[in-house]
Amino acid sequence: MSKTSKYDKYVNYPPEVVLKRVVKYAWKSRVIIGLSLLFLSIFTVLELIQPTLVSKLLDEYLLSVQDTWEAGSGDVTFNGINFQKKTETSNPDNLYSIIYYDGNYIFVKGDLIKEQITSVEINNDLLSVNYIDEDLSLQTTGEILDQEELKCFYNPVVPLIMQTVILYAVLTVIIAILRYFQNIFFESASMKLTLDMRKSAFEKLNRLPIQYFVSEPSGKIVTKITSDSEGVRGLYSVIFQIISAVISLIMVIVALFLAEFKLAIVCLCATPIILIWMTVYRKVNNRYQHKIREMNSIINANMAQYVGGMEIIQQFEQEERMKNEYDNLLKTNYQYKMNALRINSIFGGDLLGLIQNALVAVTIFYFGRNVLVGSSIVTAGAIYLYIQYISRIIDPIMMIFSNLNTLEDSFVASSRIFDFIDQPEDKYLGFNKLPHFKGDLEFKNITFSYDQKNPVLKNISFKVNSGDFIGLAGHTGSGKTTIMTLLQRFYDLEEGQILIDGIDFMNYTKQEVRSNIGYVIQEPAIFSGTIKSNITMNEDFTDEQVIKVLRMIGGDKFVDEFPMGIYTPLDHLGSNLSTGEKQLLSFARILLRDPKIIILDEATANIDTETERIIQYALTVLAKGRTTFVVAHRLSTIMHADQIYVLKEGEIAEHGTHEELYNMNGYYKGMYDAQFNNK
C-alpha cells in the first residue's frame, strides 16, 4: 500500500460544474465567441473544398492526357491530325491512347490502358506494343512522345488548370483572413475571461476573513489568483479548440460519406477505440495534474517564505537546510511530472499516429481490392482526396488529444480558483452610513478561541471612557493582541459583547467600526508610491493637510529634508525608510483620517531609544482627545496610561495606573523590574 503524501490533498470539482462556471464567465463575450465559431465553420468548409480542387486538378487536368483520344476532330492537333477525348459515339477504328509506361509517355493505336500492356519493343524506330485484350495476346503500333508533342495535348486544359490554381490561391487567402479574425475574436474573449476571473478573485480577496490568510500561505494565494486564473483561460481555450475539432470532424465525416460511404463506415469503426483510449488517459492523467498544481503552489509559497526570511536564514546559517528542503520539494514535483510523462508516453500521440496509418492502409487495401476484382477503377486524385479526408479526421482527434493534458491541468487550476472564490466570506461587510463614535468602550464577558478548543481569552470584562489612554501588558500569548483584533472585528465574537458608546458593535458593519479605528502595527505597511500617497492612502487630501499632520507629530524631515518633499518616491516596502520613519508615516496616516479610537500594537518594539522619544511625542499628539490602546512589551510606553490592564493566560490579572500596579508588588512589578533591572 502506497504511503499518502501530505501534498496529495486537493480540491476536485466535477468537470460539469467547472464547465458550467467557465461558460458563465465566457457568456459575457458570447457575440465575439459566436463570430469566432462562425468564421471557424466557414474556413473549415473551404479547407474541405481545397482537396477536391487538387483531386480534380490531378484527374481531369494534369493526368487527363493519359486517356483515349479520337482522331478526326477536336482542339488538339498532333501530326497534322485533330484529336478530342473519346466519347460514347466514337469510332473504335479512330481511337488512340496515351499511356505513361516505363518512364515514357507512349502514343499507341487503340483503346488501351497501362494494365493491358505486356511489353514494348522498338525495331527500326517502330514502336511495337504487345498487350492482352479479352484473354487474347495482340499487338499494336505506337510512338514515344517528347515534351513538345505532349504539350499539345495539355493545351486545352491549361486555362482550366490556371483557373483551378487561382481558385485554390483565393481560397487560401480567404482562409488565412478568416483564421486571423477567428483567432482575434477567440483571443479577445479569452483575455476578457481572464480579466473577469482575476477581478472576481481580487474582489473575493477583500471579502475573506482574516483566518483564511492565517491558515493559507500567501504564496499559495498569489498562485491561485495569478497562475490558476490563467488556467481557467487555458480551460476555455482547450474547450474552444475541442469544439473546433468536433466541428471539423463532423464536416470531414459528412464529406467522406458523400465521397465513399463504405470507407466512411470503416473509419468510424475506429471511433470507439479512440474514445476508450482517451477516457482512460484522462482519468489517469487527472490525478497527477492535481498533484503537480498543488506542488507548484507549495513551491511558490516556500520560495516566498525563503525570500522574505533571507536575513534570518543567512544570520543563522540555515542556507544548507533550506536548500535541502527546497530540493525535496523539487524532487517530489519532478517525480509527479515524470509519472505524468510516462502516462503520456504510453497513451501518447504515437498511438494515434498508428491508428492514422492503419486507416490509410485500409484505404489503400479497399481501393486496391476493388481494382483487383475489377469492380471499379480508382484514380490518383481520388486516392489523394480520401487520404486527405482521413488525415483531416485524425487531425481534429489529434488536436483533442494534444489538449487533454492541458485540459486536465486547466480543470485542476479551475477547481482551485473556484474553490478560492467559493470560500466562506466575511460577514457584516459594507457601509450603511458613517458613524461618529465618541470612544466609550465596554468589553463584556469576552471568551474567545482561534481553534474552538484552546481559549485565548477567558471572560474578559472592562470599561474604557472616551479619551482614555489604555495600556495592555503581559507576556507573549497572554491575549493582548487578540483583544484588539476582536475590537477591529477581524474575528467574530464567540461569547460576550463589545459596546461602543453603549451600543453593541454588531449593530454596525465591520467597515463602519474600522472607519473609526486607527491601527498601527509593529511593521507598518508601506505601499509603492510617494510619501503623500502612503499617508493619504490615495484619498482626496491637499498637500497642506498632509504637511500639517507631519509637522504635528514631529515628521518635519519628510517635508524639509527629503529630496522631493512629500512627493519623494518610496522603495519596495519602504526599504529607503527607517523603522521609526515608517511608524511616523503610519501615525500621520491615522491623524489625517481622524479616528476616535487608536490602537498601537507593539509599535515601539523594534526601535532605538532616540527614535522611541520621537514616537512617544507623536503618540502624545495622536492620542489627544482619542481613546487609545497601546499593546506594549516596553512598559515605558504605557507608564503614563490612565489604566493598564495586565493579562496572564487570557485573563486580566491586574489593572490600575503604573504606580498602583507597581505598589501591588504583583505580576506587573515583576515584569517591570525584569525589564528595567530594578532590584
XYZ file of C-alpha atoms in Angstrom:
679
model
C 0.000 0.000 0.000
C 1.456 3.342 -1.030
C 2.140 5.983 1.506
C -0.084 9.046 1.295
C 1.841 12.278 0.830
C 0.966 15.432 2.699
C 0.772 17.091 -0.732
C -1.908 14.725 -2.054
C -4.865 16.739 -0.792
C -6.569 18.857 -3.411
C -9.925 20.313 -4.346
C -11.574 18.476 -7.213
C -14.744 19.998 -8.620
C -16.722 17.786 -11.041
C -15.912 18.698 -14.679
C -19.530 19.598 -15.413
C -19.532 22.092 -12.521
C -16.287 23.681 -13.701
C -17.504 23.866 -17.287
C -20.789 25.443 -16.248
C -18.958 28.177 -14.352
C -16.449 28.800 -17.139
C -19.332 29.098 -19.609
C -20.937 31.635 -17.264
C -17.830 33.822 -17.497
C -17.443 33.213 -21.236
C -21.113 34.096 -21.855
C -20.245 37.744 -21.376
C -18.306 37.522 -24.659
C -20.896 35.419 -26.477
C -21.075 37.715 -29.516
C -17.391 37.532 -30.396
C -17.301 33.827 -29.492
C -20.214 33.276 -31.882
C -18.375 35.179 -34.622
C -15.279 33.122 -33.941
C -17.239 29.866 -34.336
C -18.906 31.186 -37.495
C -15.561 32.004 -39.113
C -14.260 28.625 -37.960
C -17.131 26.814 -39.686
C -16.655 28.780 -42.899
C -12.920 28.212 -43.244
C -13.348 24.545 -42.301
C -15.723 24.097 -45.246
C -13.298 25.942 -47.505
C -10.455 23.709 -46.310
C -12.529 20.672 -47.324
C -13.103 22.151 -50.777
C -9.381 22.550 -51.413
C -8.600 18.776 -51.595
C -11.437 18.353 -54.120
C -9.791 21.020 -56.294
C -6.472 19.192 -56.082
C -8.201 15.906 -56.892
C -9.859 17.480 -59.915
C -6.569 19.071 -60.971
C -4.882 15.677 -60.882
C -7.543 13.543 -62.522
C -9.208 15.876 -65.001
C -6.321 18.152 -65.927
C -2.779 17.029 -65.089
C -3.356 13.289 -65.699
C -6.084 13.755 -68.251
C -3.710 13.208 -71.191
C -3.348 9.574 -70.086
C -6.643 8.762 -71.719
C -8.141 7.576 -75.021
C -8.371 10.103 -77.864
C -10.397 10.069 -81.066
C -8.824 11.253 -84.315
C -10.762 13.365 -86.756
C -11.869 16.482 -84.885
C -11.120 18.462 -81.736
C -8.895 21.190 -80.312
C -5.663 19.137 -80.151
C -3.504 18.911 -83.299
C -0.873 16.166 -83.441
C 0.995 15.120 -86.572
C -1.400 17.274 -88.563
C -4.455 15.428 -87.243
C -7.031 16.870 -84.822
C -7.899 14.886 -81.697
C -10.550 15.022 -78.999
C -11.352 12.918 -75.899
C -13.195 9.637 -76.558
C -16.960 9.771 -76.356
C -19.654 7.101 -76.311
C -20.188 7.557 -80.062
C -16.507 7.419 -81.004
C -15.446 5.127 -83.909
C -13.208 2.323 -82.443
C -11.025 2.442 -85.556
C -10.098 6.088 -84.879
C -9.073 5.659 -81.218
C -5.587 6.255 -79.842
C -4.315 6.064 -76.259
C -1.644 7.982 -74.331
C -0.079 5.787 -71.643
C 2.716 6.502 -69.174
C 4.826 3.337 -69.367
C 8.354 2.568 -68.215
C 9.270 6.236 -67.730
C 7.852 7.445 -71.061
C 4.597 8.690 -72.498
C 3.682 6.473 -75.458
C 1.069 7.158 -78.115
C -0.483 3.862 -79.289
C -3.179 2.797 -81.672
C -6.355 1.523 -79.981
C -8.285 1.940 -76.726
C -5.772 0.659 -74.174
C -4.803 1.142 -70.548
C -1.453 0.553 -68.930
C -2.576 -2.672 -67.239
C -3.174 -4.321 -70.657
C 0.393 -3.787 -71.897
C 2.783 -6.741 -71.527
C 5.842 -5.364 -73.343
C 7.081 -2.605 -75.624
C 9.628 -3.157 -78.432
C 11.449 -0.699 -80.686
C 12.510 -2.021 -84.107
C 13.862 0.429 -86.697
C 12.191 3.378 -84.919
C 8.929 1.488 -84.994
C 7.290 1.093 -81.579
C 5.515 -2.253 -81.156
C 3.231 -2.615 -78.184
C 2.176 -6.061 -77.027
C -0.998 -6.235 -74.991
C -3.768 -8.540 -73.814
C -7.394 -7.885 -74.609
C -10.121 -10.348 -73.605
C -7.503 -13.030 -72.900
C -6.031 -12.591 -76.391
C -2.423 -11.556 -76.993
C -2.392 -8.707 -79.517
C -0.015 -6.112 -80.886
C -0.346 -2.511 -81.990
C 1.939 0.294 -83.080
C 2.867 3.473 -81.307
C 5.487 6.137 -80.688
C 7.182 7.875 -77.748
C 6.030 11.464 -77.194
C 8.578 14.195 -76.454
C 7.818 17.243 -74.318
C 6.674 19.428 -77.202
C 4.409 16.730 -78.566
C 2.956 16.038 -75.112
C 2.371 19.745 -74.502
C -0.145 19.984 -77.315
C -2.422 17.523 -75.530
C -2.318 19.756 -72.413
C -3.148 22.997 -74.248
C -6.946 22.688 -73.886
C -6.754 22.255 -70.110
C -4.116 24.938 -69.388
C -6.774 27.641 -68.826
C -8.685 25.255 -66.579
C -5.513 24.461 -64.620
C -4.841 28.176 -64.165
C -8.411 28.768 -63.040
C -8.122 25.945 -60.518
C -4.773 27.227 -59.202
C -6.147 30.760 -58.874
C -9.264 29.483 -57.123
C -7.091 27.444 -54.747
C -4.959 30.532 -54.034
C -8.047 32.703 -53.454
C -9.451 30.118 -51.042
C -6.095 30.055 -49.236
C -6.153 33.840 -48.802
C -9.782 33.796 -47.628
C -8.987 31.005 -45.165
C -5.997 32.976 -43.838
C -8.160 36.086 -43.343
C -10.915 34.099 -41.634
C -8.349 32.356 -39.431
C -6.890 35.743 -38.482
C -10.223 37.215 -37.402
C -11.293 33.950 -35.780
C -8.102 33.996 -33.723
C -8.522 37.675 -32.831
C -12.089 37.120 -31.631
C -11.119 33.957 -29.800
C -8.156 35.556 -28.001
C -10.200 38.671 -27.152
C -12.811 36.538 -25.438
C -10.047 34.533 -23.761
C -8.334 37.614 -22.326
C -11.681 39.071 -21.246
C -12.395 35.851 -19.358
C -9.031 36.032 -17.576
C -9.642 39.674 -16.723
C -13.069 38.914 -15.251
C -11.717 35.900 -13.367
C -8.863 37.845 -11.753
C -11.235 40.685 -10.971
C -13.589 38.243 -9.229
C -10.684 36.658 -7.362
C -9.344 40.013 -6.173
C -12.787 41.168 -5.104
C -13.094 37.894 -3.216
C -9.750 38.588 -1.580
C -11.207 41.705 0.023
C -14.165 39.780 1.409
C -12.310 36.885 3.012
C -11.980 36.693 6.789
C -8.574 37.138 8.383
C -8.420 33.492 9.458
C -8.176 32.455 5.809
C -4.956 34.430 5.402
C -3.630 32.981 8.645
C -4.213 29.391 7.532
C -3.238 29.754 3.861
C 0.338 30.727 2.853
C 0.478 33.982 0.909
C 2.444 32.313 -1.898
C -0.387 29.850 -2.495
C -2.962 32.643 -2.535
C -0.917 34.588 -5.100
C -0.549 31.432 -7.207
C -4.308 30.889 -7.205
C -5.089 34.446 -8.286
C -2.393 34.655 -10.969
C -1.438 31.213 -12.258
C -4.707 29.361 -11.590
C -6.836 32.131 -13.077
C -4.684 31.792 -16.179
C -5.521 28.103 -16.027
C -9.216 28.963 -16.410
C -8.288 30.777 -19.588
C -6.458 27.631 -20.622
C -9.599 25.601 -19.994
C -11.638 27.984 -22.122
C -9.015 27.737 -24.873
C -8.940 23.962 -24.746
C -12.731 23.643 -24.744
C -12.942 26.023 -27.690
C -10.304 24.042 -29.566
C -12.133 20.809 -28.808
C -15.376 22.339 -30.101
C -13.462 23.470 -33.180
C -12.079 19.970 -33.605
C -15.538 18.430 -33.255
C -16.975 20.825 -35.858
C -14.141 19.949 -38.237
C -14.559 16.244 -37.522
C -18.287 16.281 -38.266
C -17.777 18.163 -41.513
C -14.998 15.826 -42.665
C -17.046 12.706 -41.868
C -20.010 14.132 -43.793
C -17.696 14.859 -46.732
C -16.231 11.353 -46.527
C -19.706 9.803 -46.503
C -20.583 11.781 -49.616
C -17.358 10.630 -51.290
C -17.308 6.950 -50.265
C -19.952 5.558 -47.911
C -18.294 2.199 -47.141
C -14.916 3.758 -46.394
C -16.572 6.265 -44.041
C -18.150 3.381 -42.108
C -14.739 1.708 -41.766
C -13.194 4.945 -40.468
C -15.978 5.376 -37.927
C -15.222 1.933 -36.524
C -12.038 3.405 -35.060
C -14.043 5.953 -33.046
C -14.917 3.686 -30.050
C -11.261 2.637 -29.729
C -10.147 6.270 -29.675
C -12.840 7.301 -27.162
C -11.990 4.454 -24.743
C -8.329 5.216 -25.041
C -8.836 8.964 -24.395
C -11.123 8.272 -21.387
C -8.539 6.021 -19.726
C -5.790 8.533 -20.404
C -7.813 11.425 -18.969
C -8.672 9.633 -15.725
C -5.107 8.534 -15.045
C -3.618 11.872 -16.040
C -6.090 13.846 -13.923
C -4.630 12.516 -10.694
C -1.122 13.661 -11.459
C -2.156 17.078 -12.733
C -3.814 17.838 -9.399
C -0.643 16.883 -7.556
C 1.557 18.908 -9.894
C -0.602 22.033 -9.463
C -0.648 21.668 -5.697
C 3.117 21.173 -5.603
C 3.635 24.296 -7.724
C 1.658 26.296 -5.154
C 3.637 24.796 -2.273
C 6.930 25.564 -4.019
C 5.847 29.176 -4.638
C 4.726 29.535 -1.028
C 8.030 28.188 0.280
C 10.006 30.370 -2.090
C 8.131 33.450 -0.838
C 8.924 32.361 2.711
C 12.614 31.907 1.906
C 12.901 35.278 0.185
C 11.063 37.060 2.996
C 13.244 35.450 5.678
C 16.591 35.625 3.870
C 18.259 37.791 6.516
C 17.403 35.324 9.277
C 18.401 32.359 7.108
C 21.820 33.864 6.463
C 22.254 35.065 10.033
C 21.659 31.587 11.444
C 23.499 29.861 8.588
C 20.455 27.891 7.519
C 21.202 28.045 3.791
C 22.030 24.342 3.501
C 18.930 23.221 5.385
C 16.693 25.487 3.313
C 18.371 24.243 0.141
C 17.688 20.635 1.139
C 14.054 21.403 1.946
C 13.595 23.146 -1.385
C 15.373 20.328 -3.213
C 12.991 17.812 -1.640
C 10.022 19.827 -2.892
C 11.527 19.980 -6.371
C 12.206 16.238 -6.343
C 8.624 15.498 -5.334
C 7.332 17.758 -8.107
C 9.768 16.155 -10.554
C 8.508 12.694 -9.646
C 4.897 13.716 -10.225
C 5.817 15.197 -13.606
C 7.764 12.080 -14.574
C 4.758 9.912 -13.725
C 2.559 12.132 -15.885
C 5.173 11.931 -18.666
C 5.158 8.124 -18.529
C 1.382 8.095 -18.851
C 1.614 10.490 -21.775
C 4.224 8.293 -23.431
C 2.107 5.151 -23.034
C -1.105 6.745 -24.278
C 0.645 9.348 -26.421
C 0.213 10.688 -29.920
C 2.230 7.815 -31.418
C -0.728 5.541 -30.809
C -2.972 7.959 -32.681
C -0.416 8.054 -35.492
C -0.575 4.270 -35.611
C -4.367 4.441 -35.976
C -3.993 7.024 -38.746
C -1.536 4.830 -40.655
C -3.870 1.865 -40.167
C -6.756 3.832 -41.718
C -4.552 4.839 -44.650
C -3.627 1.163 -45.095
C -7.329 0.245 -45.009
C -7.995 2.881 -47.673
C -5.254 1.546 -49.944
C -6.452 -2.026 -49.421
C -10.055 -1.053 -50.082
C -9.362 0.626 -53.399
C -6.647 -1.878 -54.380
C -9.029 -4.778 -53.838
C -11.694 -3.094 -55.940
C -9.194 -2.729 -58.772
C -8.034 -6.348 -58.467
C -11.538 -7.789 -58.606
C -12.449 -5.400 -61.371
C -15.357 -3.777 -59.577
C -14.007 -0.248 -60.036
C -11.023 1.774 -61.199
C -9.605 4.359 -58.780
C -7.790 7.484 -59.896
C -4.798 9.178 -58.298
C -6.906 12.203 -57.479
C -9.490 10.062 -55.723
C -6.850 8.345 -53.573
C -5.373 11.759 -52.718
C -8.827 13.041 -51.744
C -9.629 10.090 -49.470
C -6.227 10.154 -47.745
C -6.609 13.900 -47.216
C -10.018 13.351 -45.639
C -8.628 10.609 -43.380
C -5.858 12.971 -42.285
C -8.460 15.617 -41.592
C -10.378 13.110 -39.498
C -7.271 12.327 -37.454
C -6.090 15.948 -37.170
C -9.070 17.101 -35.034
C -8.737 13.973 -32.891
C -5.018 14.686 -32.559
C -5.904 18.250 -31.568
C -8.273 16.949 -28.898
C -5.667 14.514 -27.652
C -2.840 17.055 -27.611
C -5.035 19.255 -25.448
C -6.051 16.518 -22.991
C -3.020 17.185 -20.819
C -3.755 20.913 -20.844
C -7.421 20.110 -20.275
C -6.670 18.182 -17.083
C -4.254 20.834 -15.875
C -6.855 23.504 -16.613
C -9.573 21.557 -14.774
C -7.264 21.412 -11.745
C -6.440 25.125 -11.960
C -10.111 25.983 -12.402
C -11.091 23.833 -9.423
C -8.536 25.655 -7.287
C -9.567 29.156 -8.313
C -13.284 28.340 -7.989
C -12.583 26.808 -4.591
C -10.920 30.102 -3.674
C -13.910 32.096 -4.944
C -16.270 29.759 -3.035
C -14.526 30.220 0.303
C -16.873 31.436 3.075
C -16.874 35.208 3.061
C -16.509 37.515 5.962
C -19.840 38.617 7.376
C -21.225 42.053 8.174
C -19.333 43.855 5.395
C -20.205 47.091 3.600
C -21.190 50.622 4.539
C -24.663 51.778 5.523
C -23.643 55.115 6.957
C -20.504 56.535 8.522
C -20.983 56.533 12.309
C -19.231 59.068 14.515
C -18.131 57.404 17.754
C -17.237 59.250 20.927
C -14.946 56.431 22.019
C -16.634 54.918 25.103
C -15.970 51.167 25.098
C -17.055 48.224 27.185
C -15.840 44.646 26.899
C -18.341 42.282 28.493
C -17.536 38.654 29.301
C -15.358 38.058 26.233
C -14.242 34.465 25.731
C -12.515 33.549 22.503
C -10.585 30.706 20.869
C -8.916 30.546 17.447
C -9.371 26.790 17.129
C -12.571 26.311 19.178
C -10.512 24.205 21.585
C -7.978 26.283 23.470
C -9.375 29.603 24.736
C -7.079 32.595 24.271
C -9.353 34.953 26.229
C -11.350 33.895 29.267
C -14.262 36.018 30.445
C -12.609 39.401 29.837
C -14.578 42.443 31.079
C -13.561 46.097 31.447
C -14.759 49.608 30.562
C -12.947 52.448 28.824
C -14.048 56.055 28.824
C -13.760 58.283 25.782
C -10.282 59.860 25.574
C -8.631 57.344 27.947
C -5.116 56.099 27.326
C -5.168 52.345 27.963
C -2.098 50.145 28.217
C -2.205 46.381 27.674
C 0.693 44.426 29.151
C 1.547 40.777 29.531
C 3.818 38.104 28.216
C 3.575 36.751 24.671
C 0.408 34.704 24.195
C -1.429 36.333 27.073
C -4.185 37.679 24.733
C -3.286 41.376 24.384
C -3.327 41.492 20.589
C -6.377 39.215 20.433
C -8.468 41.775 22.344
C -7.534 44.444 19.826
C -8.130 42.055 16.939
C -11.656 41.427 18.202
C -12.259 45.146 18.637
C -11.434 45.627 14.949
C -13.677 42.672 14.105
C -11.026 40.711 12.285
C -12.630 37.728 14.009
C -16.234 37.302 15.054
C -17.066 37.131 18.742
C -17.926 33.716 20.145
C -19.037 34.768 23.632
C -19.617 38.190 25.140
C -20.187 41.696 23.812
C -18.257 44.783 22.852
C -20.182 48.024 23.255
C -19.187 51.279 21.574
C -20.878 54.312 23.091
C -23.269 51.901 24.783
C -24.308 50.204 21.514
C -23.394 46.627 20.598
C -20.829 46.996 17.832
C -22.543 44.124 15.984
C -25.171 46.708 15.023
C -22.563 48.206 12.702
C -20.837 46.678 9.708
C -17.169 45.845 10.046
C -16.140 48.721 7.763
C -18.222 51.131 9.838
C -16.403 50.043 13.007
C -12.968 50.133 11.387
C -13.588 53.567 9.899
C -13.426 54.911 13.477
C -10.304 52.962 14.459
C -6.690 53.820 13.676
C -4.329 50.853 13.770
C -0.525 50.944 13.972
C 1.358 47.652 13.966
C 4.969 46.764 14.655
C 5.866 46.738 10.952
C 3.662 49.329 9.209
C 2.555 48.524 5.674
C 4.268 50.780 3.147
C 2.976 50.686 -0.434
C 4.537 51.624 -3.752
C 4.143 55.348 -4.348
C 5.184 58.545 -2.615
C 5.229 59.762 0.972
C 1.975 61.592 0.331
C 0.174 58.646 -1.255
C 1.168 56.451 1.684
C -0.276 58.971 4.131
C -3.459 59.815 2.240
C -3.939 56.220 1.004
C -4.920 57.889 -2.293
C -7.856 59.716 -0.729
C -8.511 63.347 -1.563
C -6.337 65.392 0.823
C -4.372 68.530 -0.021
C -0.610 68.953 0.324
C -1.223 71.442 3.119
C -3.226 68.926 5.133
C -0.505 66.275 4.733
C 2.276 68.683 5.682
C 0.280 69.884 8.700
C -0.130 66.411 10.207
C 3.530 65.585 9.548
C 4.702 68.663 11.424
C 2.235 67.976 14.244
C 3.870 64.610 15.011
C 7.444 65.783 14.509
C 7.836 64.495 10.963
C 9.335 67.756 9.627
C 12.156 65.827 7.951
C 9.705 64.377 5.444
C 8.853 67.898 4.342
C 12.195 69.685 4.691
C 14.949 67.088 4.262
C 13.686 64.576 1.718
C 14.736 65.499 -1.852
C 11.218 65.843 -3.253
C 9.413 66.518 -0.010
C 6.140 64.641 0.372
C 6.409 63.555 -3.269
C 9.571 61.562 -2.642
C 9.128 58.049 -4.112
C 9.399 55.161 -1.680
C 11.214 51.920 -2.481
C 9.703 48.447 -2.277
C 8.131 48.002 1.185
C 9.608 51.348 2.197
C 13.156 49.983 2.286
C 14.594 53.509 1.997
C 12.950 54.431 5.330
C 13.986 53.523 8.849
C 11.598 51.707 11.161
C 10.910 54.922 13.056
C 10.195 56.818 9.842
C 7.729 54.141 8.789
C 5.984 54.485 12.148
C 5.771 58.250 11.755
C 4.151 57.774 8.344
C 1.602 55.399 9.842
C 0.889 57.924 12.627
C 0.375 60.671 10.057
C -1.890 58.353 8.090
C -4.108 57.905 11.170
C -4.037 61.541 12.251
C -5.193 62.615 8.791
C -8.063 60.145 8.995
C -9.001 61.430 12.486
C -10.491 58.268 14.070
C -11.858 58.310 17.632
C -10.148 55.073 18.665
C -6.452 54.310 18.197
C -4.623 51.003 18.605
C -0.832 50.717 18.709
C 0.278 47.081 18.668
C 3.940 46.780 19.714
C 4.595 49.955 17.735
C 7.861 50.718 19.588
C 9.171 47.183 19.986
C 11.950 47.368 17.388
C 13.214 50.934 17.592
C 16.085 52.597 19.421
C 15.705 54.857 22.435
C 16.138 58.091 20.472
C 13.532 57.078 17.920
C 11.261 55.968 20.764
C 11.287 59.525 22.132
C 10.158 60.815 18.733
C 7.448 58.151 18.575
C 6.347 58.929 22.127
C 5.929 62.564 21.167
C 3.962 61.600 18.053
C 1.881 59.247 20.166
C 1.069 62.062 22.587
C -0.174 64.196 19.706
C -2.058 61.336 18.153
C -3.725 60.228 21.388
C -5.001 63.668 22.317
C -8.803 63.580 22.527
C -8.934 59.955 21.364
C -9.449 56.632 23.100
C -6.041 54.993 22.779
C -4.949 51.392 23.291
C -1.251 50.567 23.401
C -0.170 46.934 23.352
C 3.382 47.099 24.623
C 6.292 44.963 25.652
C 8.203 48.115 26.533
C 6.417 49.190 29.680
C 7.940 52.658 29.365
C 5.464 53.262 26.542
C 2.458 52.868 28.851
C 3.802 54.190 32.154
C 1.612 57.286 31.866
C -1.522 55.428 30.771
C -4.818 56.184 32.508
C -5.293 52.447 33.040
C -3.037 49.458 32.462
C -4.552 46.002 32.097
C -2.132 43.182 32.759
C -3.119 39.906 31.084
C -1.963 36.464 32.072
C -3.067 33.318 30.225
C -6.109 35.028 28.734
C -7.357 36.665 31.940
C -6.966 40.111 33.477
C -4.525 39.503 36.314
C -4.201 43.136 37.442
C -5.285 46.601 36.405
C -4.637 50.174 37.527
C -2.198 53.007 36.945
C 1.543 52.363 36.794
C 2.039 53.476 40.398
C -0.904 51.403 41.637
C 0.265 48.298 39.861
C 3.864 48.694 40.940
C 2.858 49.148 44.552
C 0.776 45.965 44.410
C 4.078 44.111 44.324
C 2.471 41.588 41.938
C 2.739 40.374 38.386
C 3.223 43.829 36.837
C 6.020 44.752 39.253
C 7.858 41.578 38.354
C 7.624 42.405 34.668
C 8.747 45.988 35.236
C 11.701 45.082 37.412
C 12.845 42.414 34.997
C 12.697 44.898 32.126
C 14.463 47.762 33.867
C 16.770 45.622 36.039
C 15.420 47.049 39.270
C 16.362 45.153 42.410
